[in-house]
mmCIF file of C-alpha atoms in Angstrom:
data_model
loop_
_atom_site.group_PDB
_atom_site.id
_atom_site.type_symbol
_atom_site.label_atom_id
_atom_site.label_comp_id
_atom_site.label_asym_id
_atom_site.label_seq_id
_atom_site.Cartn_x
_atom_site.Cartn_y
_atom_site.Cartn_z
ATOM 1 C CA MET A 27 86.086 62.971 3.360
ATOM 2 C CA PRO A 28 83.280 64.691 1.666
ATOM 3 C CA THR A 29 83.049 67.675 0.440
ATOM 4 C CA ILE A 30 80.068 70.121 1.487
ATOM 5 C CA GLU A 31 79.166 73.213 0.260
ATOM 6 C CA LEU A 32 77.691 76.051 2.818
ATOM 7 C CA ASP A 33 75.510 78.785 1.756
ATOM 8 C CA GLU A 34 76.424 82.545 3.025
ATOM 9 C CA GLU A 35 73.871 82.296 5.954
ATOM 10 C CA THR A 36 74.812 78.665 7.246
ATOM 11 C CA VAL A 37 78.241 79.886 7.471
ATOM 12 C CA GLU A 38 77.137 83.220 9.403
ATOM 13 C CA ARG A 39 75.723 81.485 11.831
ATOM 14 C CA LEU A 40 78.000 78.565 12.139
ATOM 15 C CA ASP A 41 80.293 81.389 13.082
ATOM 16 C CA ALA A 42 77.831 82.599 15.630
ATOM 17 C CA LEU A 43 78.453 79.107 17.661
ATOM 18 C CA ARG A 44 82.369 78.728 17.219
ATOM 19 C CA VAL A 45 84.257 79.371 20.360
ATOM 20 C CA GLU A 46 87.987 80.897 19.708
ATOM 21 C CA ASP A 47 89.377 78.740 17.408
ATOM 22 C CA GLU A 48 87.343 75.853 16.910
ATOM 23 C CA SER A 49 87.128 73.998 13.145
ATOM 24 C CA TYR A 50 84.260 73.822 11.465
ATOM 25 C CA ASP A 51 84.319 70.160 11.695
ATOM 26 C CA GLU A 52 84.391 70.486 15.967
ATOM 27 C CA ILE A 53 81.769 72.713 15.849
ATOM 28 C CA VAL A 54 79.379 70.326 13.185
ATOM 29 C CA THR A 55 80.428 66.948 15.070
ATOM 30 C CA GLU A 56 79.045 68.874 18.624
ATOM 31 C CA LEU A 57 75.739 69.252 16.942
ATOM 32 C CA ILE A 58 75.441 66.139 15.684
ATOM 33 C CA ASN A 59 76.687 64.652 19.470
ATOM 34 C CA ILE A 60 73.759 66.967 20.455
ATOM 35 C CA TYR A 61 71.376 66.190 17.999
ATOM 36 C CA GLU A 62 72.283 62.562 18.549
ATOM 37 C CA ALA A 63 72.242 62.663 23.015
ATOM 38 C CA GLU A 64 68.063 64.428 21.879
ATOM 39 C CA GLU A 65 67.298 61.627 19.835
ATOM 40 C CA LEU A 66 67.686 59.057 22.084
ATOM 41 C CA THR A 67 66.133 61.081 25.353
ATOM 42 C CA LEU A 68 63.471 62.159 23.349
ATOM 43 C CA PHE A 69 62.756 58.033 22.440
ATOM 44 C CA HIS A 70 63.574 56.210 25.914
ATOM 45 C CA ALA A 71 60.920 59.044 27.499
ATOM 46 C CA GLY A 72 59.037 57.618 25.696
ATOM 47 C CA ASP A 73 59.608 54.137 26.590
ATOM 48 C CA GLU A 74 57.935 55.507 29.960
ATOM 49 C CA VAL A 75 54.945 55.638 29.806
#
């Protein structure tokens, strides 16, 4: 697995989003899933013109 370095501001923003003992891996995976879901929604919304 690759190592990613984050600046202090990004870590603070991730900490603000974390729930209980959620790992950074879990929160990043959740954010990616949300991004992909929104991307698919926008893509399909364009098909209904």
